[in-house]
PDB file of C-alpha atoms in Angstrom:
ATOM      1  CA  MET A 194     100.846  62.392 129.083  1.00 92.00           C
ATOM      2  CA  ARG A 195      97.138  61.789 128.724  1.00 94.00           C
ATOM      3  CA  ILE A 196      95.242  63.319 125.799  1.00 95.00           C
ATOM      4  CA  GLY A 197      93.831  66.108 127.969  1.00 95.00           C
ATOM      5  CA  GLU A 198      97.294  67.004 129.235  1.00 95.00           C
ATOM      6  CA  LEU A 199      98.715  67.016 125.695  1.00 95.00           C
ATOM      7  CA  ALA A 200      95.887  69.203 124.429  1.00 96.00           C
ATOM      8  CA  ALA A 201      96.304  71.677 127.309  1.00 96.00           C
ATOM      9  CA  LEU A 202     100.072  71.831 126.772  1.00 95.00           C
ATOM     10  CA  VAL A 203      99.745  72.747 123.075  1.00 95.00           C
ATOM     11  CA  GLY A 204      96.615  74.861 123.449  1.00 95.00           C
ATOM     12  CA  VAL A 205      94.051  72.792 121.569  1.00 95.00           C
ATOM     13  CA  SER A 206      91.086  70.695 122.608  1.00 96.00           C
ATOM     14  CA  PRO A 207      91.125  66.904 123.060  1.00 96.00           C
ATOM     15  CA  ARG A 208      88.579  66.755 120.245  1.00 96.00           C
ATOM     16  CA  THR A 209      91.073  68.464 117.934  1.00 96.00           C
ATOM     17  CA  VAL A 210      93.734  65.923 118.860  1.00 96.00           C
ATOM     18  CA  ARG A 211      91.353  63.085 118.021  1.00 95.00           C
ATOM     19  CA  HIS A 212      90.512  64.776 114.708  1.00 96.00           C
ATOM     20  CA  TYR A 213      94.210  65.023 113.838  1.00 96.00           C
ATOM     21  CA  HIS A 214      94.557  61.324 114.579  1.00 95.00           C
ATOM     22  CA  HIS A 215      91.667  60.623 112.228  1.00 95.00           C
ATOM     23  CA  GLN A 216      93.230  62.808 109.510  1.00 94.00           C
ATOM     24  CA  GLY A 217      96.597  61.096 109.817  1.00 92.00           C
ATOM     25  CA  LEU A 218      98.394  64.216 111.041  1.00 94.00           C
ATOM     26  CA  LEU A 219      99.230  62.764 114.426  1.00 95.00           C
ATOM     27  CA  PRO A 220     100.215  59.105 114.769  1.00 93.00           C
ATOM     28  CA  GLU A 221      98.426  56.978 117.295  1.00 92.00           C
ATOM     29  CA  PRO A 222     100.588  56.600 120.426  1.00 93.00           C
ATOM     30  CA  PRO A 223     100.908  53.364 122.390  1.00 93.00           C
ATOM     31  CA  ARG A 224      98.186  52.696 124.941  1.00 92.00           C
ATOM     32  CA  ARG A 225      98.450  51.833 128.582  1.00 91.00           C
ATOM     33  CA  ALA A 226      97.011  48.639 129.994  1.00 90.00           C
ATOM     34  CA  ASN A 227      93.823  50.510 130.851  1.00 89.00           C
ATOM     35  CA  GLY A 228      93.401  51.589 127.203  1.00 89.00           C
ATOM     36  CA  TYR A 229      94.357  55.251 127.621  1.00 90.00           C
ATOM     37  CA  ARG A 230      96.730  56.790 125.081  1.00 92.00           C
ATOM     38  CA  GLU A 231     100.200  57.565 126.356  1.00 95.00           C
ATOM     39  CA  TYR A 232     101.688  60.630 124.655  1.00 95.00           C
ATOM     40  CA  ARG A 233     105.359  61.590 124.694  1.00 95.00           C
ATOM     41  CA  LEU A 234     107.323  64.764 124.036  1.00 95.00           C
ATOM     42  CA  ALA A 235     107.640  63.957 120.318  1.00 95.00           C
ATOM     43  CA  ASP A 236     103.841  63.908 120.042  1.00 95.00           C
ATOM     44  CA  ALA A 237     103.610  67.339 121.660  1.00 96.00           C
ATOM     45  CA  VAL A 238     106.302  68.713 119.326  1.00 95.00           C
ATOM     46  CA  ARG A 239     104.469  67.381 116.244  1.00 95.00           C
ATOM     47  CA  LEU A 240     101.101  68.631 117.475  1.00 96.00           C
ATOM     48  CA  ALA A 241     102.558  72.073 118.136  1.00 96.00           C
ATOM     49  CA  ARG A 242     103.913  72.189 114.577  1.00 95.00           C
ATOM     50  CA  VAL A 243     100.533  71.215 113.166  1.00 95.00           C
ATOM     51  CA  ARG A 244      98.980  74.048 115.135  1.00 95.00           C
ATOM     52  CA  ARG A 245     101.535  76.564 113.836  1.00 95.00           C
ATOM     53  CA  LEU A 246     100.999  75.448 110.250  1.00 94.00           C
ATOM     54  CA  THR A 247      97.212  75.667 110.452  1.00 94.00           C
ATOM     55  CA  ALA A 248      97.521  79.078 112.110  1.00 93.00           C
ATOM     56  CA  LEU A 249      99.333  80.272 108.969  1.00 91.00           C
ATOM     57  CA  GLY A 250      96.312  79.280 106.930  1.00 91.00           C
ATOM     58  CA  LEU A 251      97.397  75.901 105.580  1.00 92.00           C
ATOM     59  CA  GLY A 252      94.699  73.325 104.985  1.00 92.00           C
ATOM     60  CA  LEU A 253      94.982  69.928 106.629  1.00 94.00           C
ATOM     61  CA  ASP A 254      95.892  68.264 103.311  1.00 93.00           C
ATOM     62  CA  GLU A 255      98.743  70.748 102.893  1.00 92.00           C
ATOM     63  CA  VAL A 256      99.861  70.163 106.483  1.00 93.00           C
ATOM     64  CA  ARG A 257      99.914  66.420 105.834  1.00 92.00           C
ATOM     65  CA  ASP A 258     102.147  66.920 102.776  1.00 91.00           C
ATOM     66  CA  VAL A 259     104.492  69.199 104.703  1.00 92.00           C
ATOM     67  CA  LEU A 260     104.838  66.720 107.560  1.00 91.00           C
ATOM     68  CA  ALA A 261     105.623  63.924 105.116  1.00 90.00           C
ATOM     69  CA  ASP A 262     108.468  65.912 103.497  1.00 87.00           C
ATOM     70  CA  ASP A 263     111.746  65.817 105.382  1.00 80.00           C
ATOM     71  CA  THR A 264     113.586  68.143 102.969  1.00 82.00           C
ATOM     72  CA  GLY A 265     111.446  71.242 103.541  1.00 80.00           C
ATOM     73  CA  THR A 266     110.741  71.578  99.814  1.00 85.00           C
ATOM     74  CA  GLU A 267     107.026  71.008 100.232  1.00 88.00           C
ATOM     75  CA  LEU A 268     106.791  73.619 102.985  1.00 90.00           C
ATOM     76  CA  ARG A 269     108.628  76.195 100.889  1.00 91.00           C
ATOM     77  CA  GLU A 270     106.292  75.638  97.937  1.00 91.00           C
ATOM     78  CA  VAL A 271     103.176  75.753 100.100  1.00 91.00           C
ATOM     79  CA  LEU A 272     104.309  78.932 101.845  1.00 91.00           C
ATOM     80  CA  THR A 273     105.082  80.576  98.488  1.00 93.00           C
ATOM     81  CA  GLU A 274     101.599  79.748  97.216  1.00 92.00           C
ATOM     82  CA  LEU A 275     100.044  80.944 100.471  1.00 92.00           C
ATOM     83  CA  ASP A 276     101.959  84.220 100.309  1.00 93.00           C
ATOM     84  CA  ALA A 277     100.746  84.834  96.742  1.00 94.00           C
ATOM     85  CA  GLU A 278      97.170  84.055  97.764  1.00 93.00           C
ATOM     86  CA  LEU A 279      97.346  86.441 100.729  1.00 93.00           C
ATOM     87  CA  ARG A 280      98.829  89.162  98.531  1.00 94.00           C
ATOM     88  CA  HIS A 281      95.901  88.732  96.131  1.00 94.00           C
ATOM     89  CA  GLN A 282      93.449  88.910  99.033  1.00 94.00           C
ATOM     90  CA  GLU A 283      95.100  92.111 100.282  1.00 95.00           C
ATOM     91  CA  GLU A 284      94.659  93.704  96.839  1.00 94.00           C
ATOM     92  CA  GLU A 285      91.016  92.658  96.764  1.00 93.00           C
ATOM     93  CA  ILE A 286      90.448  94.085 100.256  1.00 95.00           C
ATOM     94  CA  ARG A 287      92.060  97.395  99.258  1.00 94.00           C
ATOM     95  CA  ASP A 288      89.835  97.603  96.179  1.00 88.00           C
ATOM     96  CA  ARG A 289      86.733  96.759  98.204  1.00 88.00           C
ATOM     97  CA  ARG A 290      87.551  99.343 100.860  1.00 92.00           C
ATOM     98  CA  ALA A 291      88.102 102.012  98.203  1.00 89.00           C
ATOM     99  CA  ARG A 292      84.732 101.120  96.670  1.00 83.00           C
ATOM    100  CA  LEU A 293      83.060 101.196 100.096  1.00 88.00           C
ATOM    101  CA  ALA A 294      84.596 104.612 100.791  1.00 90.00           C
ATOM    102  CA  GLN A 295      83.128 105.924  97.547  1.00 84.00           C
ATOM    103  CA  LEU A 296      79.693 104.485  98.382  1.00 84.00           C
ATOM    104  CA  LEU A 297      79.826 106.023 101.866  1.00 90.00           C
ATOM    105  CA  ARG A 298      80.672 109.428 100.368  1.00 87.00           C
ATOM    106  CA  GLN A 299      77.743 109.116  97.974  1.00 81.00           C
ATOM    107  CA  ALA A 300      75.448 108.127 100.848  1.00 85.00           C
ATOM    108  CA  GLU A 301      76.528 111.195 102.843  1.00 89.00           C
ATOM    109  CA  GLU A 302      76.058 113.450  99.797  1.00 86.00           C
ATOM    110  CA  GLY A 303      72.686 111.940  98.948  1.00 83.00           C
ATOM    111  CA  THR A 304      73.885 110.769  95.522  1.00 76.00           C
ATOM    112  CA  LEU A 305      73.861 107.028  96.155  1.00 76.00           C
ATOM    113  CA  PRO A 306      72.296 105.297  93.083  1.00 70.00           C
ATOM    114  CA  PRO A 307      69.012 103.446  93.711  1.00 69.00           C
ATOM    115  CA  ASN A 308      70.586 100.183  92.477  1.00 67.00           C
ATOM    116  CA  ALA A 309      73.792 100.589  94.505  1.00 72.00           C
ATOM    117  CA  PRO A 310      76.308  99.120  94.733  1.00 73.00           C
ATOM    118  CA  LEU A 311      77.322  99.466  91.082  1.00 71.00           C
ATOM    119  CA  SER A 312      80.717  99.736  89.438  1.00 71.00           C
ATOM    120  CA  PRO A 313      82.283 103.240  89.366  1.00 70.00           C
ATOM    121  CA  GLU A 314      81.936 103.293  85.561  1.00 68.00           C
ATOM    122  CA  LEU A 315      78.231 102.490  85.612  1.00 69.00           C
ATOM    123  CA  THR A 316      77.603 104.848  88.540  1.00 69.00           C
ATOM    124  CA  GLU A 317      79.192 107.714  86.603  1.00 68.00           C
ATOM    125  CA  LEU A 318      77.248 106.827  83.449  1.00 66.00           C
ATOM    126  CA  LEU A 319      73.885 106.713  85.205  1.00 65.00           C
ATOM    127  CA  GLY A 320      74.701 109.896  87.104  1.00 63.00           C
ATOM    128  CA  ARG A 321      75.394 111.711  83.829  1.00 60.00           C
ATOM    129  CA  ALA A 322      72.202 110.408  82.307  1.00 56.00           C
ATOM    130  CA  ALA A 323      70.165 111.601  85.304  1.00 54.00           C
ATOM    131  CA  ALA A 324      71.784 115.040  85.521  1.00 51.00           C
ATOM    132  CA  PRO A 325      69.448 117.984  84.790  1.00 47.00           C
ATOM    133  CA  ALA A 326      69.803 119.234  81.218  1.00 46.00           C
ATOM    134  CA  PRO A 327      67.814 121.177  78.632  1.00 44.00           C
ATOM    135  CA  GLY A 328      65.103 119.240  76.862  1.00 45.00           C
ATOM    136  CA  PRO A 329      62.571 116.656  78.013  1.00 43.00           C
ATOM    137  CA  ALA A 330      63.328 114.992  81.331  1.00 42.00           C
ATOM    138  CA  PRO A 331      64.108 111.260  81.243  1.00 45.00           C
ATOM    139  CA  GLY A 332      61.093 109.119  82.028  1.00 47.00           C
ATOM    140  CA  GLY A 333      60.175 105.525  82.719  1.00 56.00           C
ATOM    141  CA  VAL A 334      62.074 103.858  79.867  1.00 59.00           C
ATOM    142  CA  SER A 335      65.256 105.670  80.911  1.00 60.00           C
ATOM    143  CA  ALA A 336      64.923 104.217  84.410  1.00 65.00           C
ATOM    144  CA  LYS A 337      64.368 100.747  82.969  1.00 66.00           C
ATOM    145  CA  ASP A 338      67.546 101.063  80.903  1.00 67.00           C
ATOM    146  CA  GLY A 339      69.482 101.826  84.078  1.00 66.00           C
ATOM    147  CA  GLU A 340      68.009  98.756  85.733  1.00 67.00           C
ATOM    148  CA  VAL A 341      68.948  96.585  82.746  1.00 66.00           C
ATOM    149  CA  LEU A 342      72.530  97.904  82.785  1.00 67.00           C
ATOM    150  CA  ALA A 343      72.739  97.093  86.496  1.00 67.00           C
ATOM    151  CA  LEU A 344      71.457  93.587  85.785  1.00 63.00           C
ATOM    152  CA  LEU A 345      73.975  93.076  82.973  1.00 62.00           C
ATOM    153  CA  GLU A 346      76.791  94.224  85.245  1.00 66.00           C
ATOM    154  CA  THR A 347      76.044  91.276  87.509  1.00 66.00           C
ATOM    155  CA  SER A 348      75.046  88.596  85.016  1.00 59.00           C
ATOM    156  CA  ALA A 349      76.872  89.312  81.744  1.00 61.00           C
ATOM    157  CA  PRO A 350      80.503  88.360  81.054  1.00 65.00           C
ATOM    158  CA  PRO A 351      82.830  91.305  81.832  1.00 69.00           C
ATOM    159  CA  GLU A 352      83.748  91.886  78.175  1.00 68.00           C
ATOM    160  CA  ALA A 353      80.112  91.919  77.064  1.00 64.00           C
ATOM    161  CA  HIS A 354      79.198  94.316  79.861  1.00 63.00           C
ATOM    162  CA  ARG A 355      82.066  96.664  78.974  1.00 70.00           C
ATOM    163  CA  GLU A 356      80.852  96.771  75.372  1.00 69.00           C
ATOM    164  CA  VAL A 357      77.303  97.617  76.475  1.00 68.00           C
ATOM    165  CA  VAL A 358      78.490 100.359  78.851  1.00 71.00           C
ATOM    166  CA  ALA A 359      80.826 101.802  76.192  1.00 73.00           C
ATOM    167  CA  LEU A 360      77.916 101.933  73.767  1.00 69.00           C
ATOM    168  CA  ALA A 361      75.658 103.524  76.392  1.00 71.00           C
ATOM    169  CA  GLU A 362      78.306 106.149  77.186  1.00 74.00           C
ATOM    170  CA  THR A 363      78.049 107.481  73.635  1.00 72.00           C
ATOM    171  CA  LEU A 364      74.440 108.461  74.369  1.00 71.00           C
ATOM    172  CA  THR A 365      75.553 111.174  76.807  1.00 69.00           C
ATOM    173  CA  ALA A 366      79.050 111.876  75.472  1.00 73.00           C
ATOM    174  CA  ASP A 367      78.279 115.580  74.877  1.00 77.00           C
ATOM    175  CA  ALA A 368      75.421 118.052  75.189  1.00 80.00           C
ATOM    176  CA  ALA A 369      74.040 117.311  71.714  1.00 82.00           C
ATOM    177  CA  SER A 370      74.127 113.545  72.281  1.00 79.00           C
ATOM    178  CA  ALA A 371      72.462 113.903  75.682  1.00 79.00           C
ATOM    179  CA  LYS A 372      69.721 116.069  74.140  1.00 84.00           C
ATOM    180  CA  ARG A 373      69.014 113.493  71.406  1.00 84.00           C
ATOM    181  CA  THR A 374      68.928 110.724  73.990  1.00 82.00           C
ATOM    182  CA  ARG A 375      66.494 112.565  76.246  1.00 84.00           C
ATOM    183  CA  GLU A 376      64.238 113.317  73.279  1.00 87.00           C
ATOM    184  CA  ALA A 377      64.279 109.644  72.252  1.00 86.00           C
ATOM    185  CA  TYR A 378      63.348 108.585  75.777  1.00 85.00           C
ATOM    186  CA  ALA A 379      60.519 111.122  75.753  1.00 88.00           C
ATOM    187  CA  LEU A 380      59.185 109.624  72.512  1.00 90.00           C
ATOM    188  CA  LEU A 381      59.325 106.132  74.017  1.00 89.00           C
ATOM    189  CA  ASP A 382      57.581 107.304  77.174  1.00 89.00           C
ATOM    190  CA  GLY A 383      54.871 108.827  75.019  1.00 91.00           C
ATOM    191  CA  LEU A 384      54.054 105.350  73.681  1.00 92.00           C
ATOM    192  CA  ALA A 385      53.041 104.026  77.109  1.00 91.00           C
ATOM    193  CA  ASP A 386      49.344 103.844  76.173  1.00 92.00           C
ATOM    194  CA  ALA A 387      49.721 103.571  72.394  1.00 94.00           C
ATOM    195  CA  ALA A 388      49.012 100.630  70.101  1.00 95.00           C
ATOM    196  CA  PRO A 389      51.927  98.744  68.462  1.00 94.00           C
ATOM    197  CA  ASP A 390      50.845 100.038  65.019  1.00 94.00           C
ATOM    198  CA  ASP A 391      50.836 103.681  66.128  1.00 95.00           C
ATOM    199  CA  PRO A 392      52.767 105.817  63.581  1.00 94.00           C
ATOM    200  CA  ARG A 393      54.831 107.230  66.445  1.00 95.00           C
ATOM    201  CA  VAL A 394      56.438 103.804  66.977  1.00 96.00           C
ATOM    202  CA  ALA A 395      58.599 104.081  63.856  1.00 95.00           C
ATOM    203  CA  ARG A 396      59.522 107.667  64.757  1.00 95.00           C
ATOM    204  CA  ALA A 397      60.631 106.603  68.228  1.00 93.00           C
ATOM    205  CA  ALA A 398      62.657 103.714  66.792  1.00 93.00           C
ATOM    206  CA  ARG A 399      64.479 106.047  64.390  1.00 93.00           C
ATOM    207  CA  ALA A 400      65.115 108.499  67.227  1.00 91.00           C
ATOM    208  CA  VAL A 401      66.732 105.739  69.289  1.00 87.00           C
ATOM    209  CA  VAL A 402      68.908 104.708  66.345  1.00 87.00           C
ATOM    210  CA  ASP A 403      69.960 108.309  65.700  1.00 87.00           C
ATOM    211  CA  CYS A 404      71.314 108.504  69.264  1.00 83.00           C
ATOM    212  CA  VAL A 405      74.093 106.034  68.407  1.00 79.00           C
ATOM    213  CA  PRO A 406      77.061 107.658  66.603  1.00 78.00           C
ATOM    214  CA  ARG A 407      78.250 105.981  63.415  1.00 74.00           C
ATOM    215  CA  ALA A 408      81.699 105.371  64.912  1.00 70.00           C
ATOM    216  CA  ALA A 409      80.107 103.448  67.786  1.00 70.00           C
ATOM    217  CA  LEU A 410      78.179 101.241  65.365  1.00 70.00           C
ATOM    218  CA  ARG A 411      81.437  99.701  64.189  1.00 61.00           C
ATOM    219  CA  HIS A 412      82.007  98.311  67.691  1.00 57.00           C
ATOM    220  CA  MET A 413      78.436  97.239  68.298  1.00 62.00           C
ATOM    221  CA  PRO A 414      78.037  93.441  68.719  1.00 57.00           C
ATOM    222  CA  LEU A 415      76.141  92.108  65.700  1.00 53.00           C
ATOM    223  CA  GLY A 416      74.339  89.687  68.019  1.00 49.00           C
ATOM    224  CA  ALA A 417      72.738  92.554  69.874  1.00 43.00           C
ATOM    225  CA  SER A 418      69.252  91.690  68.599  1.00 41.00           C
ATOM    226  CA  MET A 419      67.009  90.281  71.287  1.00 40.00           C
ATOM    227  CA  ARG A 420      65.885  87.732  68.704  1.00 42.00           C
ATOM    228  CA  ASP A 421      69.436  86.391  68.496  1.00 44.00           C
ATOM    229  CA  PRO A 422      69.492  82.847  69.954  1.00 44.00           C
ATOM    230  CA  SER A 423      72.822  83.552  71.641  1.00 46.00           C
ATOM    231  CA  LEU A 424      71.017  85.773  74.148  1.00 49.00           C
ATOM    232  CA  PRO A 425      68.902  84.219  76.894  1.00 53.00           C
ATOM    233  CA  ALA A 426      65.323  84.064  75.651  1.00 63.00           C
ATOM    234  CA  VAL A 427      64.023  84.502  79.175  1.00 66.00           C
ATOM    235  CA  PHE A 428      65.881  87.812  79.587  1.00 67.00           C
ATOM    236  CA  ALA A 429      64.677  89.079  76.197  1.00 67.00           C
ATOM    237  CA  GLN A 430      61.069  88.177  76.922  1.00 75.00           C
ATOM    238  CA  ALA A 431      61.215  89.715  80.398  1.00 77.00           C
ATOM    239  CA  LEU A 432      62.629  92.940  78.950  1.00 74.00           C
ATOM    240  CA  TYR A 433      59.860  93.293  76.365  1.00 79.00           C
ATOM    241  CA  ASP A 434      57.168  92.254  78.833  1.00 84.00           C
ATOM    242  CA  ASP A 435      58.270  95.108  81.084  1.00 83.00           C
ATOM    243  CA  LEU A 436      57.504  97.643  78.343  1.00 87.00           C
ATOM    244  CA  SER A 437      54.155  98.593  76.882  1.00 91.00           C
ATOM    245  CA  PRO A 438      53.324  96.870  73.551  1.00 93.00           C
ATOM    246  CA  ALA A 439      54.124 100.002  71.544  1.00 94.00           C
ATOM    247  CA  GLN A 440      57.372 100.644  73.437  1.00 91.00           C
ATOM    248  CA  ALA A 441      58.453  97.040  72.936  1.00 90.00           C
ATOM    249  CA  GLU A 442      57.751  97.287  69.207  1.00 93.00           C
ATOM    250  CA  ALA A 443      59.750 100.517  68.966  1.00 92.00           C
ATOM    251  CA  VAL A 444      62.706  98.896  70.726  1.00 87.00           C
ATOM    252  CA  ARG A 445      62.486  95.844  68.437  1.00 87.00           C
ATOM    253  CA  GLN A 446      62.523  98.050  65.363  1.00 91.00           C
ATOM    254  CA  ALA A 447      65.414 100.093  66.749  1.00 88.00           C
ATOM    255  CA  VAL A 448      67.468  96.981  67.487  1.00 83.00           C
ATOM    256  CA  THR A 449      66.853  95.667  63.980  1.00 86.00           C
ATOM    257  CA  LEU A 450      67.892  98.990  62.415  1.00 87.00           C
ATOM    258  CA  LEU A 451      70.964  99.246  64.626  1.00 83.00           C
ATOM    259  CA  THR A 452      72.051  95.716  63.735  1.00 82.00           C
ATOM    260  CA  GLU A 453      71.681  96.477  60.022  1.00 84.00           C
ATOM    261  CA  ARG A 454      73.622  99.732  60.356  1.00 81.00           C
ATOM    262  CA  ALA A 455      76.331  98.055  62.420  1.00 79.00           C
ATOM    263  CA  ARG A 456      76.782  95.381  59.759  1.00 80.00           C
ATOM    264  CA  ALA A 457      76.986  98.017  57.042  1.00 77.00           C
ATOM    265  CA  ALA A 458      79.478 100.070  59.049  1.00 69.00           C
ATOM    266  CA  ARG A 459      81.745  97.053  59.461  1.00 68.00           C
ATOM    267  CA  GLU A 460      81.601  96.239  55.783  1.00 70.00           C
ATOM    268  CA  GLU A 461      82.821  99.756  55.020  1.00 67.00           C
ATOM    269  CA  ARG A 462      86.067  99.199  56.902  1.00 58.00           C
TER     270      ARG A 462
END
C-alpha cells in the first residue's frame, strides 16, 4: 500500500501518518525502487491501534509507552489514570453546570450580582448586605467592600479568602449586627469630603471595630493590617487610594484597633 491508501484505510490523513513516523509511533516501512513507501497489513494494524488509543484521550508519549510494552501493564496503568482524570473532569463539569444554573436563575429573577460570577457563599453574603433593612442605606464604601471581596475571591489563597468571608459574614449575622454595619458604612460615607483630622474619623473607626463580634476577633488573622509586609503593597495602596483621605484614615485606624483587639482576644484563651 502507498501512504495515501494506508491513510484512507485507517481513516487518517497522510500528514498524520508522516507525523507518527516522526514521533516514532509508526516504523518506517521499506521503500520501493522509486522511493515510495511500501506499507503492509502490520502497518495498518499498528496505525489503527494508534488511532484508537489517541481517540481515548491518550497523549502521543503515552501511546509510545503503550506500544513499547508487550505485557499490557503500561496500557492498564495509563487507562486507570485516564479514567480517574475523566471522573474528575465529570465532577468539575457537574459543579460548573450547577453554578451556571444558579446564575441563570438569578439573571431571570433580576438578582444577578454586578460582579458575577461569584461563589455561592459570597453571592449570599453580598445579597444579605444589600437587602433593605431599617437604618441608613449602604453607600459607596459598602459597594467598595463588595468589590474588594470579589477581588480577593479570585486572587487570594482559598483559606485566606474563607477567613475574610467568615469575618464579613459576622457583620450581617443578625438584625442588630446588620444595623451596626449599616450605621458604620454611613459614617464612612459621611467622610467623603472631610479632612483626615476630622473628629468624625475616630468615631467612624470605632464604629467599624464595634461591628466585629469579640468571638470573631479570636479568628481574625493578626496580619490583617494593610501595613503588614506580608500583604501586597500594591493592593494596599490601591485600596486606600480608592477612598477619600478621611475614609482611608478611618479604615487605617480601624484596622489597627482590630489587630490590637484580636491579639488581646487570643491572649485571653
